[in-house]
Tab-separated table of C-alpha atoms in Angstrom:
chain	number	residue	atom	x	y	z
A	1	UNK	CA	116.994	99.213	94.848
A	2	UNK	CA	114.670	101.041	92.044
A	3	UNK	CA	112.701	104.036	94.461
A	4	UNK	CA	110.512	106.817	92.943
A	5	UNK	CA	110.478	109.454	95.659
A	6	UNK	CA	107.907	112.389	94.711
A	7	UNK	CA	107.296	115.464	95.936
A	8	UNK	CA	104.860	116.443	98.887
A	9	UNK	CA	101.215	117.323	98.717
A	10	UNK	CA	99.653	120.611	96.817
A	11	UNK	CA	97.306	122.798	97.743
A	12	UNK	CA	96.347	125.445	95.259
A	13	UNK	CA	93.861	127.723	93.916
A	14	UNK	CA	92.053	127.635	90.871
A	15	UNK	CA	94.026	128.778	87.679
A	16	UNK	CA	97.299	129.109	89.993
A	17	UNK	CA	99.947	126.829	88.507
A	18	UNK	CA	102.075	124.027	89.634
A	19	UNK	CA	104.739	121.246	89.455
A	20	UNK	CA	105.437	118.098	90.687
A	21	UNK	CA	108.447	116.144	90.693
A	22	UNK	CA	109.278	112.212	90.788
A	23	UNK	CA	112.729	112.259	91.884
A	24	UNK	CA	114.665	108.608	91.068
A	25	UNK	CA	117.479	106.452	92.463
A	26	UNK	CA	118.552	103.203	91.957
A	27	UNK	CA	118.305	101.975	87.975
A	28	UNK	CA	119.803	103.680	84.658
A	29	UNK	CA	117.686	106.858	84.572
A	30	UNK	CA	117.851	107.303	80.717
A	31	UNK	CA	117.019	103.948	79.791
A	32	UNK	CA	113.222	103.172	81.150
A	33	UNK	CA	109.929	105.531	80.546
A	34	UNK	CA	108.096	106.829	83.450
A	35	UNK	CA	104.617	107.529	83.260
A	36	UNK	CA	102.078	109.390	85.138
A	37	UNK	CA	98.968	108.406	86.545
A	38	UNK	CA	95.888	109.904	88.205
A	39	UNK	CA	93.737	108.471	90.819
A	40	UNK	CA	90.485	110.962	91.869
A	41	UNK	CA	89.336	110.373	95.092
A	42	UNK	CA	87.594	107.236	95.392
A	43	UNK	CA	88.310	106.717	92.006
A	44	UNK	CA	90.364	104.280	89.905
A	45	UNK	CA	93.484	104.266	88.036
A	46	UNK	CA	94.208	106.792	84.936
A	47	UNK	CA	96.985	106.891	82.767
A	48	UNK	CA	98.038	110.366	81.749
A	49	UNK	CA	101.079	110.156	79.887
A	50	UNK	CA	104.754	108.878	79.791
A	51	UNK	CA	108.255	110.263	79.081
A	52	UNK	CA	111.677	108.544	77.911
A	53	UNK	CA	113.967	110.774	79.801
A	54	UNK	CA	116.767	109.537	77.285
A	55	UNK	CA	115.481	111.763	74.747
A	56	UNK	CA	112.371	113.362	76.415
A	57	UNK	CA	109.910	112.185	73.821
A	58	UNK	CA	106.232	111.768	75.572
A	59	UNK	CA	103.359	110.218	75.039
A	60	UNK	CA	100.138	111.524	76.014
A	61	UNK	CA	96.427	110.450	76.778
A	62	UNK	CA	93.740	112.083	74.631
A	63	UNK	CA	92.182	112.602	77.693
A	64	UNK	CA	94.950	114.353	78.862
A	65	UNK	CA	96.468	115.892	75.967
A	66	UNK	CA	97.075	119.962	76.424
A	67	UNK	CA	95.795	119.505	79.740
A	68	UNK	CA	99.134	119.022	81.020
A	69	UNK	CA	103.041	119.014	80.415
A	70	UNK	CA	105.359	115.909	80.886
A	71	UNK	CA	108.751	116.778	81.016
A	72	UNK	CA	112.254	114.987	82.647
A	73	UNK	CA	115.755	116.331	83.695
A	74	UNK	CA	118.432	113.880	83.191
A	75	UNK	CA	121.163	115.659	85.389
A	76	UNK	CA	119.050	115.231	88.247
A	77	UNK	CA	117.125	112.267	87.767
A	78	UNK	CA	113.720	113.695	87.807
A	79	UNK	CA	110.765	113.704	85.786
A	80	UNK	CA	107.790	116.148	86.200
A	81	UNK	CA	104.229	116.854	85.597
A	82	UNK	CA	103.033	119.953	85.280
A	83	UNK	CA	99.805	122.324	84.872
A	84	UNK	CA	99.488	125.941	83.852
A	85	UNK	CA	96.489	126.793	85.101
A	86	UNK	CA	94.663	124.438	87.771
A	87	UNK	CA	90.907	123.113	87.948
A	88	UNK	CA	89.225	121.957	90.906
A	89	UNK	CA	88.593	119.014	88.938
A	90	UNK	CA	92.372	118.130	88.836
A	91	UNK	CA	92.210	117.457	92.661
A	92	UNK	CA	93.484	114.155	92.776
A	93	UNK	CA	96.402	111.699	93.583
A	94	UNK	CA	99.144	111.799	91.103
A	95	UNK	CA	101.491	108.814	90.624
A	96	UNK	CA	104.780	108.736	88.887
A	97	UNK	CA	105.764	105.095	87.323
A	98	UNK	CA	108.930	103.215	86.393
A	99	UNK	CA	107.773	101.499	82.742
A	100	UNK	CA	109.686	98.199	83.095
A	101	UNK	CA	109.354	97.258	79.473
A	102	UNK	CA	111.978	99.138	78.364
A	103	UNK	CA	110.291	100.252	75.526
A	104	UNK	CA	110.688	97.057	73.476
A	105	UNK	CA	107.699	96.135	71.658
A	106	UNK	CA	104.104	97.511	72.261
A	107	UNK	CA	104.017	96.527	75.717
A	108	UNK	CA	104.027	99.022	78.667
A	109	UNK	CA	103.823	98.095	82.546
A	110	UNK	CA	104.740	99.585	86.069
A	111	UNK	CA	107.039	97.519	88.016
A	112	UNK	CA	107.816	100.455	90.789
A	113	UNK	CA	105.495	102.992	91.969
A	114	UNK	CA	106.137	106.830	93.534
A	115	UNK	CA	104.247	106.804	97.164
A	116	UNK	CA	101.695	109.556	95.296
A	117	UNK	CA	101.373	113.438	95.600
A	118	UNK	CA	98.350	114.478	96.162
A	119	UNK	CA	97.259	117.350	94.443
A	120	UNK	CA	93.483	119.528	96.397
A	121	UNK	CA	92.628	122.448	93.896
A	122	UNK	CA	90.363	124.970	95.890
A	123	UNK	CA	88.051	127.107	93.583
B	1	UNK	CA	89.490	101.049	74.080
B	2	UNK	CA	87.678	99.178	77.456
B	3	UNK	CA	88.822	96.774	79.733
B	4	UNK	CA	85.885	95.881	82.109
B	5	UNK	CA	85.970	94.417	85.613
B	6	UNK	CA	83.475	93.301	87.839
B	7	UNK	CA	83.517	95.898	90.493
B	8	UNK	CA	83.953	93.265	93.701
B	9	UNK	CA	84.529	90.158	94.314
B	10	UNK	CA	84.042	88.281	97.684
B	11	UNK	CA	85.582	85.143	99.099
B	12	UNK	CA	86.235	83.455	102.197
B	13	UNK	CA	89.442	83.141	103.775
B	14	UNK	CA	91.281	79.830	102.058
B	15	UNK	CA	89.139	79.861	98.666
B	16	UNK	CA	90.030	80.869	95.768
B	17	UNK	CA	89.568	84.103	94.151
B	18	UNK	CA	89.237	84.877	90.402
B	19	UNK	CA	89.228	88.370	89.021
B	20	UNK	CA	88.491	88.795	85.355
B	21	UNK	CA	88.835	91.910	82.572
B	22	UNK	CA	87.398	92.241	79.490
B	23	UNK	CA	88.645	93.601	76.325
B	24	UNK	CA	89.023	93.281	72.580
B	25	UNK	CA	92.457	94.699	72.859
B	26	UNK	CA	93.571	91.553	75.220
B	27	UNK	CA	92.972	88.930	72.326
B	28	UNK	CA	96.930	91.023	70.568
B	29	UNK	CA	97.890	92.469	73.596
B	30	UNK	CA	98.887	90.933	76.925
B	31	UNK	CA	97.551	92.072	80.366
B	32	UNK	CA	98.755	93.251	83.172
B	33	UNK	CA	97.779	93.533	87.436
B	34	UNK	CA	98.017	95.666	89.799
B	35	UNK	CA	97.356	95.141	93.669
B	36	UNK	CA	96.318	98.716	95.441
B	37	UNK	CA	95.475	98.992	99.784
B	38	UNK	CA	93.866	101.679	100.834
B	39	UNK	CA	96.133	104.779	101.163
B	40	UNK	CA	99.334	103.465	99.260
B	41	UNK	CA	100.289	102.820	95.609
B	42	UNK	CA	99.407	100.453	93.707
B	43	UNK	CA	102.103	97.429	93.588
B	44	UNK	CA	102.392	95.141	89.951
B	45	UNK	CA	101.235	91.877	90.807
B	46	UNK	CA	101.340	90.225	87.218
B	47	UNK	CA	102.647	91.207	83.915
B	48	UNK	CA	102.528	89.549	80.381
B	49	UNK	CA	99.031	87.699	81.542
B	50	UNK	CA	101.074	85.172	83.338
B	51	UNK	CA	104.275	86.607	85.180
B	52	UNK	CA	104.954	87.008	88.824
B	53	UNK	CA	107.211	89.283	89.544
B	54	UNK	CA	109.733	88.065	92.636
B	55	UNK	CA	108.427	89.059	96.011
B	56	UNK	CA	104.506	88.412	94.730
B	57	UNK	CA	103.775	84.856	96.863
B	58	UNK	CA	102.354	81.948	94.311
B	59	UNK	CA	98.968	81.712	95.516
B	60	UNK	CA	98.900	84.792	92.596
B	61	UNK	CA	98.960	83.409	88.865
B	62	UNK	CA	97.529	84.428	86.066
B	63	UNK	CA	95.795	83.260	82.905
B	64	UNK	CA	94.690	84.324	79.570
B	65	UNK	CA	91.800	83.539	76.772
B	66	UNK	CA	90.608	85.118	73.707
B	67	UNK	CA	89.684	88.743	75.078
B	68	UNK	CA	89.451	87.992	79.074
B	69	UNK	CA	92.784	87.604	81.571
B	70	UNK	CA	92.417	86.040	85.237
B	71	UNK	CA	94.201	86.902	88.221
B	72	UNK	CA	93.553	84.150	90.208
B	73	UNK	CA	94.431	84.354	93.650
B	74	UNK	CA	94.755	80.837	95.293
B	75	UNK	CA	94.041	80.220	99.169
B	76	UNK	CA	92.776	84.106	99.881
B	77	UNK	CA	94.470	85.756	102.878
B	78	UNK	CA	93.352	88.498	104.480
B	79	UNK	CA	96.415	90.768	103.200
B	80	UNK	CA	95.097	90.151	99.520
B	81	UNK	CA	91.857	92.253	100.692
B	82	UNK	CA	92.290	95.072	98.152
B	83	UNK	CA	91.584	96.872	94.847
B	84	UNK	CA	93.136	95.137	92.061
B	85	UNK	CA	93.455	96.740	88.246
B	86	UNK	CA	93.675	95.039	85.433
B	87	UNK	CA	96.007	97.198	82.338
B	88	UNK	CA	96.648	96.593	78.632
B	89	UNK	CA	98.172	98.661	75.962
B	90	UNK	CA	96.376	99.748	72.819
B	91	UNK	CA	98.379	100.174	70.611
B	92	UNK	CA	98.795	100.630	66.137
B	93	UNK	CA	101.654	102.136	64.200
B	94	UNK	CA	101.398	105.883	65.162
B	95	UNK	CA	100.750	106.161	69.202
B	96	UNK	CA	100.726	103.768	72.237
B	97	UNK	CA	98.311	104.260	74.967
B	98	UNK	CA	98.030	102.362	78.338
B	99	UNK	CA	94.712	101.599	79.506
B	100	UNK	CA	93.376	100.407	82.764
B	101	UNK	CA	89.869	98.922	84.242
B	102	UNK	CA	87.813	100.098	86.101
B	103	UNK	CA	89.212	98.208	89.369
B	104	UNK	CA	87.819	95.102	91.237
B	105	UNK	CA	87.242	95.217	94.697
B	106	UNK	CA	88.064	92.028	96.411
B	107	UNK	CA	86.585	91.752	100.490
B	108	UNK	CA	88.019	88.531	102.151
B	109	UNK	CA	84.773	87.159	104.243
């Protein structure tokens, strides 16, 4: 069974910095992209970025571009998103995302989801 | 590039429901849904405009023409009461980038 477990909620201050994880089980780690994606309270789905943890080459939104860091340990199954310096306005839910494509052709699509970690930045 | 949903949709319990989104990327690329309930993650409900995955009941298909996909939801139960997203890829030669609507509320009467 494919399971995206990630790590538990954040509370931070502005400018602090932080990582979250997206621990997985269940599928050949290397061989599928995970992506990230944000969900502001009340708010709808935003895609942030993915990662091919087989070589570590990412992909990023514009939007979120230098805003944040994508990055994936093979040895332990993980992939991460990161900040280095927080904004209130990053208070959110963050989802991690098994890409079930497999990277062939253009297309990209979830197939299994993390359970979220949300993220409350305090100013 | 947009894809564009109407923000809710409302149907009575054993009608059917259609859900639309909008976008010039959808006439090259295919769409894709996504079923969210309050408080949990969103689960795929469609892929490649017309795919169910296994587990998703048949009352959900799926359609596609020129720049608009449907997620039609046959015989509405009150489970299917959620936020669905519609999601495409825009893509070209140098970067791929995943793009989703702005959601669709759907209230079962």
């Amino acid at each position: 069974e494919v399971q995206l477990v990630q790590s538990g909620a954040e509370v931070k201050k502005s400018g602090e910095s932080l990582q979250i994880s997206c621990k997985t089980s269940g599928y050949s780690f290397t061989s599928y992209w995970i992506g990230w994606v944000r969900q502001m309270p009340g708010k709808g789905l935003e895609w942030m970025g993915i990662i091919y943890p087989g070589d570590s080459k990412t992909r990023y939104s514009p939007s979120f571009q230098g805003q944040v860091t994508i990055s994936a340990d093979k040895s332990i199954r993980t992939a991460y998103l990161q900040w280095t310096s927080l904004k209130a306005s990053d208070t959110a839910m963050y989802y991690c995302a098994r890409d079930d494509s497999l990277g062939i052709g253009d297309d990209i699509w979830f197939d299994s989801w993390g359970q979220g970690t949300l993220v409350t930045v305090s100013s | 590039s947009e894809l564009t949903q109407p923000p809710s949709v409302s149907v009575s319990p054993g009608q059917p429901a259609r859900i639309t989104c909008s976008g010039d990327l959808l006439s090259k690329q295919y769409g894709y849904w996504y079923k969210q309930k309050p408080g949990q993650a969103p689960v795929l409900v469609m892929y490649k405009d017309t795919e169910r995955p296994s587990g998703i009941p048949e009352r959900f298909s799926g359609s596609s023409s020129g720049t608009t996909v449907t997620l039609t939801i046959s015989g509405v139960q009150a489970e299917d009461e959620a936020d669905y997203y519609c999601q495409s890829v825009d893509s070209s030669d140098t970067y791929r980038e995943v793009v989703f609507g702005g959601g669709t509320k759907l209230t079962v009467l």
